Coordinates of C-alpha atoms and ligand atoms in Angstrom, one line a residue:
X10 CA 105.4 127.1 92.9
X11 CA 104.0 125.6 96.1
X12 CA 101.8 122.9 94.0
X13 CA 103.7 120.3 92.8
X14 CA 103.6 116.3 91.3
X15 CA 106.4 114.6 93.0
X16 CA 107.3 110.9 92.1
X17 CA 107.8 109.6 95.3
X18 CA 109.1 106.3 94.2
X19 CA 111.7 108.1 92.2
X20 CA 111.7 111.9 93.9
X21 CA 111.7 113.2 90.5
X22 CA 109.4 116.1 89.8
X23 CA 106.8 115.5 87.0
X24 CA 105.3 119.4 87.1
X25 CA 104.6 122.4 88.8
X26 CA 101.5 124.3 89.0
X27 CA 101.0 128.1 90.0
X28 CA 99.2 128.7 92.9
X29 CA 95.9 130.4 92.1
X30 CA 95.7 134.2 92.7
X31 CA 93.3 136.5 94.6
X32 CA 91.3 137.5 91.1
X33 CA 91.1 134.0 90.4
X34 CA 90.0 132.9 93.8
X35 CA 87.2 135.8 94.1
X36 CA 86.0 134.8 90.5
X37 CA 85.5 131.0 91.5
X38 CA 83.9 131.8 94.7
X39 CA 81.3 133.9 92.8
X40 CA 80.4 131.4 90.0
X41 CA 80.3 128.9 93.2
X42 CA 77.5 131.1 94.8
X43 CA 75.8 132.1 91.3
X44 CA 75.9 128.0 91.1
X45 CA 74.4 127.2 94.4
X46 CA 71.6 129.7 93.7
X47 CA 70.5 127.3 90.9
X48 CA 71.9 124.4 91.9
X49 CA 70.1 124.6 95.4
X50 CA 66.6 124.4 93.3
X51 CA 67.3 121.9 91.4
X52 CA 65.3 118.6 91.9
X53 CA 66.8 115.9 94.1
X54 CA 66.5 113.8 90.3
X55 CA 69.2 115.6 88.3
X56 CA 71.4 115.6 91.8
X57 CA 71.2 112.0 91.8
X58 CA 72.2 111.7 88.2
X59 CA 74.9 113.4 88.3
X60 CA 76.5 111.5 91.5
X61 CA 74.8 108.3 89.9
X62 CA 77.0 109.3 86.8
X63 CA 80.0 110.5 88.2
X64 CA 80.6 107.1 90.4
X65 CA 79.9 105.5 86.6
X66 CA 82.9 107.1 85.4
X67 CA 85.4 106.6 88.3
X68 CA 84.7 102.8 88.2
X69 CA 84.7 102.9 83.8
X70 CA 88.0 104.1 84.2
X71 CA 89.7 102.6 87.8
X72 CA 92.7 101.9 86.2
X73 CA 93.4 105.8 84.7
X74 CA 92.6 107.1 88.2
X75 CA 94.5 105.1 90.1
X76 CA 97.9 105.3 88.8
X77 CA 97.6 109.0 88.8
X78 CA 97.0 108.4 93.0
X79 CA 100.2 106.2 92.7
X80 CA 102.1 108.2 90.4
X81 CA 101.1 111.5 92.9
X82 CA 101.7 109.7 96.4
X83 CA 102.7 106.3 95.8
X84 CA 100.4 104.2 97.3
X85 CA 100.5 100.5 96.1
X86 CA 98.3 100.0 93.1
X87 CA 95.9 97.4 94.3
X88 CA 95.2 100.4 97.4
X89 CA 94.5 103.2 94.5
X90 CA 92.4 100.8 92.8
X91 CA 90.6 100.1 96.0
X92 CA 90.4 103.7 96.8
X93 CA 88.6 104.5 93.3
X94 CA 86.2 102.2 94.4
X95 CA 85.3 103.1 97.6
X96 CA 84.7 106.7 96.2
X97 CA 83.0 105.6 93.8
X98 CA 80.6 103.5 96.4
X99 CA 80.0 106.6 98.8
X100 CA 78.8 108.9 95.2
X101 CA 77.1 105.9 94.7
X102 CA 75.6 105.7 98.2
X103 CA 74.3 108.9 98.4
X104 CA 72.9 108.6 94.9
X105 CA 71.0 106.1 95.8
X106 CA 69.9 107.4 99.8
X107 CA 70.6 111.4 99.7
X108 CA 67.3 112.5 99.3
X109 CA 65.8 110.1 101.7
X110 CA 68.3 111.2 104.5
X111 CA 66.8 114.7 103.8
X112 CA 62.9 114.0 103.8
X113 CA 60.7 116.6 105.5
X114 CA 60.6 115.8 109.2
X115 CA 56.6 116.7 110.4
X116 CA 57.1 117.3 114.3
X117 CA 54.6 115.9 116.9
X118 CA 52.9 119.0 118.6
X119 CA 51.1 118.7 121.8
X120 CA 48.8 122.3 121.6
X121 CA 46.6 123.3 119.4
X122 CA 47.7 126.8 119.1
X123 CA 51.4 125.5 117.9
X124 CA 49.9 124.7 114.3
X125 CA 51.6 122.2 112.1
X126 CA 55.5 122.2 112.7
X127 CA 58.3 120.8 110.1
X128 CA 61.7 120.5 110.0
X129 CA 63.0 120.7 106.5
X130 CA 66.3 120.3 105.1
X131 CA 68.1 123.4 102.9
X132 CA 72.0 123.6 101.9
X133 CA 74.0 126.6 103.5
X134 CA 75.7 127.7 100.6
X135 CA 79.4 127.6 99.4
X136 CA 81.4 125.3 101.3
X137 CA 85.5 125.3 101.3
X138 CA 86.9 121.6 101.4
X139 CA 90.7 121.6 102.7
X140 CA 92.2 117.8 102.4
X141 CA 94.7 115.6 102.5
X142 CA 97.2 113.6 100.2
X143 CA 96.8 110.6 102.2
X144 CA 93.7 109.5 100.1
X145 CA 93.6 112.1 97.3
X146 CA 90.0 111.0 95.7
X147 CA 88.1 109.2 99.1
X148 CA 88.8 112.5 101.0
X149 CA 87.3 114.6 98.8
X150 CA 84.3 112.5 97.8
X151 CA 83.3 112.1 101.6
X152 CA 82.4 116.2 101.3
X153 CA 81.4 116.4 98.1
X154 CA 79.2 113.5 97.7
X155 CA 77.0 114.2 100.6
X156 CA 77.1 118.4 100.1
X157 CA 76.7 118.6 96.2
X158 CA 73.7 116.0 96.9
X159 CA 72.3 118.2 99.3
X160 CA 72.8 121.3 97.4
X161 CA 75.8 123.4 98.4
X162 CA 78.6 123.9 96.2
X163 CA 82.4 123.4 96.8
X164 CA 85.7 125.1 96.2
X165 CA 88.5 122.5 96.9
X166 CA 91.7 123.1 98.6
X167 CA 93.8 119.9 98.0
X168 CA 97.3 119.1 99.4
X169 CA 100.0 120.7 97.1
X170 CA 101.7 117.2 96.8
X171 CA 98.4 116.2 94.5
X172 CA 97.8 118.8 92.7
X173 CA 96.3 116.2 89.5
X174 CA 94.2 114.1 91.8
X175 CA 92.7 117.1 92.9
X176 CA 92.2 118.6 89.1
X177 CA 90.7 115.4 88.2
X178 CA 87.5 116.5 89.9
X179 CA 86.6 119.1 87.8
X180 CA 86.6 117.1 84.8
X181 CA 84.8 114.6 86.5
X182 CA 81.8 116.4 87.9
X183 CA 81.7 118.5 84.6
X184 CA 81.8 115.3 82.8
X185 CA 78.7 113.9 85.3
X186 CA 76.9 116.6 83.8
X187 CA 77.3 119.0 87.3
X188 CA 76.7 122.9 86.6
X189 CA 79.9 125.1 85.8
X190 CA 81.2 126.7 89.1
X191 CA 79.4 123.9 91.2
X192 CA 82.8 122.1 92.1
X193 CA 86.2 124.2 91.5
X194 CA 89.4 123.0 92.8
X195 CA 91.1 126.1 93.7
X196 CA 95.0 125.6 93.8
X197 CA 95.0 128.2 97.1
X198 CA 98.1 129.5 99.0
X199 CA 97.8 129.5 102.7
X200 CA 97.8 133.4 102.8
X201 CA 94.6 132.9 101.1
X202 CA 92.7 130.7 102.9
X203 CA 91.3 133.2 105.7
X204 CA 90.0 135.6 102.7
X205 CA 88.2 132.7 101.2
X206 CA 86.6 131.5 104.4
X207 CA 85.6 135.6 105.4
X208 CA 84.0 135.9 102.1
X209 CA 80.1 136.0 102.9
X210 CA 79.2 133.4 100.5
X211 CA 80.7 131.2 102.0
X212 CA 78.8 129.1 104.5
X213 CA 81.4 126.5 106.2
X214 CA 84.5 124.6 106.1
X215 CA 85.6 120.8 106.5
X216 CA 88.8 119.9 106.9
X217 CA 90.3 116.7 107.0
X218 CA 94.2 117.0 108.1
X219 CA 96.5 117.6 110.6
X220 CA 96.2 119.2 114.1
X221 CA 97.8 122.2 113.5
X222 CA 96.2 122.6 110.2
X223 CA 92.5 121.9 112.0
X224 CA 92.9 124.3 114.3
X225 CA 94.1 127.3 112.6
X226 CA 91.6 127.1 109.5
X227 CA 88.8 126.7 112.5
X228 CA 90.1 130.0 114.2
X229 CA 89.4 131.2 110.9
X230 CA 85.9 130.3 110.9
X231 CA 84.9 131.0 114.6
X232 CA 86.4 134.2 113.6
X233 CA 83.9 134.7 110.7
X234 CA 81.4 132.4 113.0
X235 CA 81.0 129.8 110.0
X236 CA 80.6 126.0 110.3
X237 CA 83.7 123.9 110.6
X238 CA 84.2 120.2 110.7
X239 CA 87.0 118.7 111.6
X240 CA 88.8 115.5 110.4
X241 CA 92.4 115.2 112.5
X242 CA 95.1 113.1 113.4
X243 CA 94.9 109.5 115.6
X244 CA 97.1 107.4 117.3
X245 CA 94.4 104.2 117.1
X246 CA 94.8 101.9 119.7
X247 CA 94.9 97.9 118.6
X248 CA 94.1 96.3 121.3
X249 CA 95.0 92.5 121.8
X250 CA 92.8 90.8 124.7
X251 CA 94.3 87.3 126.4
X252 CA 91.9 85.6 123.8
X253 CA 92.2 86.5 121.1
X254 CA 92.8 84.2 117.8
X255 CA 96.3 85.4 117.7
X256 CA 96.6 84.4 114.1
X257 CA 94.5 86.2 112.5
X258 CA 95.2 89.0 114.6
X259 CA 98.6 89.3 113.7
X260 CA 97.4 89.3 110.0
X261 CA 95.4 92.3 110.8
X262 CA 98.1 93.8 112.7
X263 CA 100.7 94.2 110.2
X264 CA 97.8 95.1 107.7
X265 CA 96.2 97.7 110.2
X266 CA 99.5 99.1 110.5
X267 CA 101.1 98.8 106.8
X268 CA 98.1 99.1 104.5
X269 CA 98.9 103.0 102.6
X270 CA 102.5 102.7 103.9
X271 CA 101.3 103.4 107.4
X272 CA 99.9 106.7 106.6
X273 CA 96.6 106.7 107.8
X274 CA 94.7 108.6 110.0
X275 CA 93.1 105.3 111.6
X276 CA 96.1 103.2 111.3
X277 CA 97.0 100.8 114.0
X278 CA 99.4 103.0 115.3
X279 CA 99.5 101.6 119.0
X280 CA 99.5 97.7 119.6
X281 CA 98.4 97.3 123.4
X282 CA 98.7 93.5 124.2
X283 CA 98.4 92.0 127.0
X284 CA 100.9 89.7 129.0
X285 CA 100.2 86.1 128.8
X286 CA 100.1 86.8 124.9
X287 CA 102.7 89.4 124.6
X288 CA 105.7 87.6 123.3
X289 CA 104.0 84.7 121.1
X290 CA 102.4 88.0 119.5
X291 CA 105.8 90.2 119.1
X292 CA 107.3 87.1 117.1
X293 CA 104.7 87.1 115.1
X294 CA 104.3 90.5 114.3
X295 CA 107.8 90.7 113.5
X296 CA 107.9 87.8 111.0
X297 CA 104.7 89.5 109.2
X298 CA 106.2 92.4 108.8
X299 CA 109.6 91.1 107.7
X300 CA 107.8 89.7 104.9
X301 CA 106.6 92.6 103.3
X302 CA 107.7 93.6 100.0
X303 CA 108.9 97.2 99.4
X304 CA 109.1 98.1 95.7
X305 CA 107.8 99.7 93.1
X306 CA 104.1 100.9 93.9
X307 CA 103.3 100.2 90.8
X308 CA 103.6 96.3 90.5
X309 CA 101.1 94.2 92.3
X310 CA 104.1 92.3 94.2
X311 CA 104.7 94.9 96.1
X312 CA 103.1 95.3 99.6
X313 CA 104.6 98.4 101.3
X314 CA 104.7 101.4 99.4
X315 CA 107.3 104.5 99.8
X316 CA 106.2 107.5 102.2
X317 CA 104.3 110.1 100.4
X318 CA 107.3 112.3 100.3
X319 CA 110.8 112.6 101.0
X320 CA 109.7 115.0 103.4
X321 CA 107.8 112.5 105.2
X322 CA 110.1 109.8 105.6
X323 CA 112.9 112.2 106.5
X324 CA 110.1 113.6 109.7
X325 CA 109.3 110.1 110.2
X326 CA 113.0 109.6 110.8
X327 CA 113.5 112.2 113.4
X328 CA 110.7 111.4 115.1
X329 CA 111.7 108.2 115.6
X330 CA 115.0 109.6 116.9
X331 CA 113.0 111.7 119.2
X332 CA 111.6 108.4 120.8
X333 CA 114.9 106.8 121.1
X334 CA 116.4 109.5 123.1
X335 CA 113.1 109.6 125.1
X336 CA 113.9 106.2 125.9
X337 CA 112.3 103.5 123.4
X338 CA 113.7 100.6 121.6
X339 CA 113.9 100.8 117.9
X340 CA 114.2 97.4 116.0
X341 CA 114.1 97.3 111.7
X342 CA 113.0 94.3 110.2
X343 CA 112.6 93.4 106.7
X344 CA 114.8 93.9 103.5
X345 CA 116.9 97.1 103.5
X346 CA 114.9 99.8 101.4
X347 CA 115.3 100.8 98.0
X348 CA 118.1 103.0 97.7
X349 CA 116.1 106.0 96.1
X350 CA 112.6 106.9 97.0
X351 CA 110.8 107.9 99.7
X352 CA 111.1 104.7 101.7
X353 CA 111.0 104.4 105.5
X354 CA 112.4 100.9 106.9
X355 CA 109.7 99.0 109.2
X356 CA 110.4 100.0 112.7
X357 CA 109.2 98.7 115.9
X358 CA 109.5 100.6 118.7
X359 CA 108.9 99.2 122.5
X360 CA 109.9 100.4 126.0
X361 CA 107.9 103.7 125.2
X362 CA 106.2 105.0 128.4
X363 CA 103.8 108.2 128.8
X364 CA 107.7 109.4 130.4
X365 CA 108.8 109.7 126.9
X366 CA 107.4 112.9 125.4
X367 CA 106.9 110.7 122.0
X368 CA 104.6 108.4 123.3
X369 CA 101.5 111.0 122.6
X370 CA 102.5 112.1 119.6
X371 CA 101.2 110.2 115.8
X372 CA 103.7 108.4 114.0
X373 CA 102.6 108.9 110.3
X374 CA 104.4 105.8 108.6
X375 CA 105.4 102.1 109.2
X376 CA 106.3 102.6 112.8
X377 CA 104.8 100.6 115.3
X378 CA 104.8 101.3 119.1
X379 CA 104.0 97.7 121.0
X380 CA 102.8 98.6 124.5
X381 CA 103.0 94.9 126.9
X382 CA 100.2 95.1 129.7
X383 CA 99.4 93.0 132.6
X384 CA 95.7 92.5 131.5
X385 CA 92.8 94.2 130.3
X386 CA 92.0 96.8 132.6
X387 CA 95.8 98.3 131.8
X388 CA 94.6 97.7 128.4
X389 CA 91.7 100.2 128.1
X390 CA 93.4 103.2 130.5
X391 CA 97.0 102.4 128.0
X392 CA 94.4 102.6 124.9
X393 CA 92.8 105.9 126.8
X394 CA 96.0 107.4 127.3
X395 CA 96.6 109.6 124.3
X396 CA 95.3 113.7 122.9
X397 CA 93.9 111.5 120.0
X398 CA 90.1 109.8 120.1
X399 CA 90.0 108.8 116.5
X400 CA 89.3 104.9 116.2
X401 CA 90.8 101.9 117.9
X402 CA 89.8 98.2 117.8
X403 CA 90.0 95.1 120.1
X404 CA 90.8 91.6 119.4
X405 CA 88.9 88.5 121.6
X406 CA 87.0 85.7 121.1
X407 CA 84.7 86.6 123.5
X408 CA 82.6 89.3 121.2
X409 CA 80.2 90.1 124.1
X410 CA 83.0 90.9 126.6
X411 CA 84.7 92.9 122.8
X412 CA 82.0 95.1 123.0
X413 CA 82.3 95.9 126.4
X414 CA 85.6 96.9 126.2
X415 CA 84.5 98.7 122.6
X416 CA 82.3 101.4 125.0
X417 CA 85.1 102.0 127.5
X418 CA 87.0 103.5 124.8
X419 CA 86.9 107.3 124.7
X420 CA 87.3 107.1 120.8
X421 CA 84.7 108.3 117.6
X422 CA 84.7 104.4 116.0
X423 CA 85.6 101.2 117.9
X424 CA 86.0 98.2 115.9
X425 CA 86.0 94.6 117.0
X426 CA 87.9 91.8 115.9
X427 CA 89.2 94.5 112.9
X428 CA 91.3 97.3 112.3
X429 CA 89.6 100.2 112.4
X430 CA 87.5 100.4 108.9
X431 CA 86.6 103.1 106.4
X432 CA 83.5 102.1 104.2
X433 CA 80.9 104.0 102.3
X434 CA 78.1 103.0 104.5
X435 CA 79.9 103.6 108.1
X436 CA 80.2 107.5 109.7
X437 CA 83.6 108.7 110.1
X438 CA 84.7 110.7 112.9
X439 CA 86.3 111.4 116.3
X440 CA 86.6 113.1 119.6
X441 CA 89.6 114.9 121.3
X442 CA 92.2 116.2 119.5
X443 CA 91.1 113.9 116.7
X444 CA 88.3 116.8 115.8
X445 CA 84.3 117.2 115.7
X446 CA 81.7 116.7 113.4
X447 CA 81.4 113.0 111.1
X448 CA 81.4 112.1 107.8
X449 CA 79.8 109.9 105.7
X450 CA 76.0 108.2 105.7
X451 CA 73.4 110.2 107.5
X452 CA 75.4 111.8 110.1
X453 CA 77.7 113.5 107.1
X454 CA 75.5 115.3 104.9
X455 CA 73.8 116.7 107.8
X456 CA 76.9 118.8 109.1
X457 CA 76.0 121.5 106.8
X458 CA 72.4 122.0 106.2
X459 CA 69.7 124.5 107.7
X460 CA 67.5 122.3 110.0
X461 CA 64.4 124.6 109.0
X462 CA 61.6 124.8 111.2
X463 CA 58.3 126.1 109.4
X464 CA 55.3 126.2 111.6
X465 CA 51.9 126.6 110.1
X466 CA 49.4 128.0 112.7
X467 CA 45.9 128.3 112.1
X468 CA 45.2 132.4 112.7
X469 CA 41.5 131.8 114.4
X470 CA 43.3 129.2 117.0
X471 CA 45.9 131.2 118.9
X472 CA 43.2 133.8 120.0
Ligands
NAP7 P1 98.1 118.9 106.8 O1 99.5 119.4 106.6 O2 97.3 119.4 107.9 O3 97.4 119.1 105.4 C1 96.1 118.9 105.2 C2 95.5 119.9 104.3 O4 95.5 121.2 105.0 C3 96.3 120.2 103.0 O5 95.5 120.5 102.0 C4 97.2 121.3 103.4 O6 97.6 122.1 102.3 C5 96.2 122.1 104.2 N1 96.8 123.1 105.1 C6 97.8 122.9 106.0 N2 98.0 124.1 106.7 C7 97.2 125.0 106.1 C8 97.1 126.4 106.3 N3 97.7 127.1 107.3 N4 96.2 127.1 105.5 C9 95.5 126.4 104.6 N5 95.6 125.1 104.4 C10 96.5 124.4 105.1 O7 98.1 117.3 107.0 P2 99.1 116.2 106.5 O8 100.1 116.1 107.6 O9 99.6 116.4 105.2 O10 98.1 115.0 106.5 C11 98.1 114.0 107.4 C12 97.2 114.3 108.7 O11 95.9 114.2 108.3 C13 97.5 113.3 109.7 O12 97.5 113.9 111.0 C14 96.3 112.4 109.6 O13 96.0 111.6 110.7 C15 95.2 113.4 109.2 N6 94.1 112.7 108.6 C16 92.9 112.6 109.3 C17 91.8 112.0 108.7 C18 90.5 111.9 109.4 O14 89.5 111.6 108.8 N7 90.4 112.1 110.7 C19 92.0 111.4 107.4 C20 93.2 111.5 106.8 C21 94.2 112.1 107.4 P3 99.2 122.1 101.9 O15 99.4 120.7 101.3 O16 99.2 123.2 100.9 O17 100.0 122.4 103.1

């Protein structure tokens, strides 16, 4: 059994499910094509509804959904709640701006003899969605809002440590009134993920995941020369300028780096601060993140929530082992962690240079690498430093001279004056190791669609 619901608050398993077989995969990528067939024609209207409904339901019943995200990964409640909601947004969003996004595009033509040119906007086909425990619902709507409102369909591959989350989306889009075979979450075993992504009817792939992950499942569809997109890892820089409101940018800090236990792909995973606010910075970082709360994930006091595994915290662990012995600092702060559960104390790690072979890789969990720098120019080539190009943010007063420094950083979203955000109406999306392609708004549900060109020529003007 490779899919399984483990407790991570208590490491207890809740149940097992079997993975799916090849009979069972072929069947579900050939009611996903028979779907898309229909599906493709179906007016923009019932699309809508059905997003328009779905996003009804996920907000009707936050509560039911989110402590199935807790119970599967144990984020902290209020986070699952908010995580319902944000999903619910982006159906929401593209309910309400799909079709526009997709309107007919008449070109400009310069000769005669070109004849009327359009660009219009058709679905590929069957589309396989690999993602992530990290935000079990949000992941998966960021594909599946923008691609079921454009007309492909989508077979799910979930991670194997939410194997309910990812169920709940059947019932949910078959409760939104979304055709049988449209959506099928497929619970797939590695060996199988190359024969889904060869099958001809099936037109591309996003995944949202790990490096090593990204790049095998796109050698799989160069292979087959499909579509990929690719959502990876990041090592965000935080960057704190000489002034900055160090305040409130401590708040943000321990938040940027804290909020989903530290396991997000745009965490503030680097804090790059410069000298003549270094140390008044350090102390109070350290005092914000002594006084978070690890507990149960469950009750609302609690502010950091156990790793997602035991498996993860005991990586985390050696990782941060790895850095010691490269030469970093490791200081714990905080009350000591519950005594079962995936719980990783708060860790903050200095001294690390680009001489330690840790400082490039992505600490996934409440770890935080504080890099001092003399001022601003350091700042930017420290922040530049890294395989990752995900998101990063920067922290002044001065917002003109903020976004300055925003465009000098080789990253796919800079934020200023915030940690680096994830909303419904924002793209998504990075450079460098941190993958290709976006998510979300316009540039989203554009990744897989046949820009069309149709050109109407009048037959008596050529010749
Ligand atoms: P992961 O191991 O790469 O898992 C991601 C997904 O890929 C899971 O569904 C996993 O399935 C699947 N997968 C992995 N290897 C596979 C293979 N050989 N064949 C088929 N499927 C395979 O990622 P993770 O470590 O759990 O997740 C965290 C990573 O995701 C971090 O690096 C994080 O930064 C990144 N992330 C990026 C974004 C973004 O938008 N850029 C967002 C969130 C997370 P199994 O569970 O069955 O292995």
């Amino acid at each position: 059994m490779t899919y399984q619901t483990i407790n991570p608050y208590t490491n207890e398993t809740v149940a097992t499910f079997p993975d799916a077989t090849i009979a069972e995969v072929d069947a579900a990528i050939a009611a996903a094509h028979s779907a898309f067939l229909a599906w493709r024609e179906t007016p923009f209207s019932t699309r809508t509804a059905v997003l328009a409904k779905a996003a009804e339901l996920l907000r009707a019943e936050r509560r039911r959904y989110a402590e199935l995200v807790t119970l599967e990964m144990g984020k902290v409640i209020g986070e699952a709640e908010a995580e319902v909601d944000l999903s619910a947004d982006i159906l929401q969003y593209y309910a309400e701006h799909g079709e526009s996004l997709l309107e007919t595009i008449t070109v400009p033509v310069a000769f005669a003899a070109e004849g009327e040119v359009e660009i219009v906007s058709q679905p590929l086909g069957v589309l396989l969605s690999v993602e992530p425990w990290n935000f079990p619902y949000y992941q998966v709507v960021r594909v599946a809002g923008p691609q079921l409102l454009a007309g492909n369909t989508i077979l799910l591959k979930h991670a194997s440590n939410v194997p309910q989350a990812a169920a709940m989306f059947d019932d949910l889009f078959e409760r939104a009134g979304l055709p049988a075979g449209a959506f099928k979450n497929l619970y797939l075993p590695h060996n199988l993920t190359e024969h889904v992504i060869d099958d001809p009817r099936v037109r591309g792939v996003a995944l949202t995941g790990s490096e090593e992950a990204g790049a095998i499942i796109a050698a799989y569809a160069a292979k087959a020369v499909k579509k990929s997109t690719l959502e990876l890892g990041g090592s965000d820089a935080f960057v704190v300028l000489g002034d900055a409101d160090i305040d409130k940018t401590v708040q943000w800090a321990v938040f940027g780096r804290h909020w989903n236990a530290g396991q997000v792909c745009v965490s503030a995973k680097r804090l790059i601060v410069v000298d003549e606010v270094f140390d008044e910075f350090l102390e109070k970082y350290r005092a914000g993140v002594t006084a978070l709360k690890m507990g149960d994930p469950m009750d609302p006091a609690t502010t950091l929530a156990p790793l997602s595994s035991q498996g993860a915290a005991d990586k985390l662990a050696v990782q941060v082992e790895k850095a010691i012995t490269g030469g970093a600092r490791a200081e714990t702060l905080g009350e000591k962690v519950p005594a079962t559960g995936a719980f990783y104390q708060p860790t903050i790690l200095t001294g690390m240079t680009s001489a330690n072979p840790s400082y490039y890789e992505e600490f996934f969990g409440p770890v935080s690498i504080i890099i001092r720098v003399q001022d601003e120019a350091e700042a930017i080539a420290v922040a530049n430093d890294s395989p990752f190009g995900l998101g990063g943010s920067v922290f002044t007063r001065d917002t003109v001279n903020g976004e300055k420094v925003a465009r000098k950083i080789e990253t796919g979203m800079v934020y200023v004056n915030h940690p680096t955000m994830v909303k419904a109406d924002i793209p998504f999306g990075g450079v460098k190791h941190s993958g290709y392609g976006h998510e979300l708004t316009n540039l989203g549900i554009q990744e897989f669609i046949n820009k069309k060109v149709i050109d109407i020529v009048d037959i008596d003007a050529a010749f």
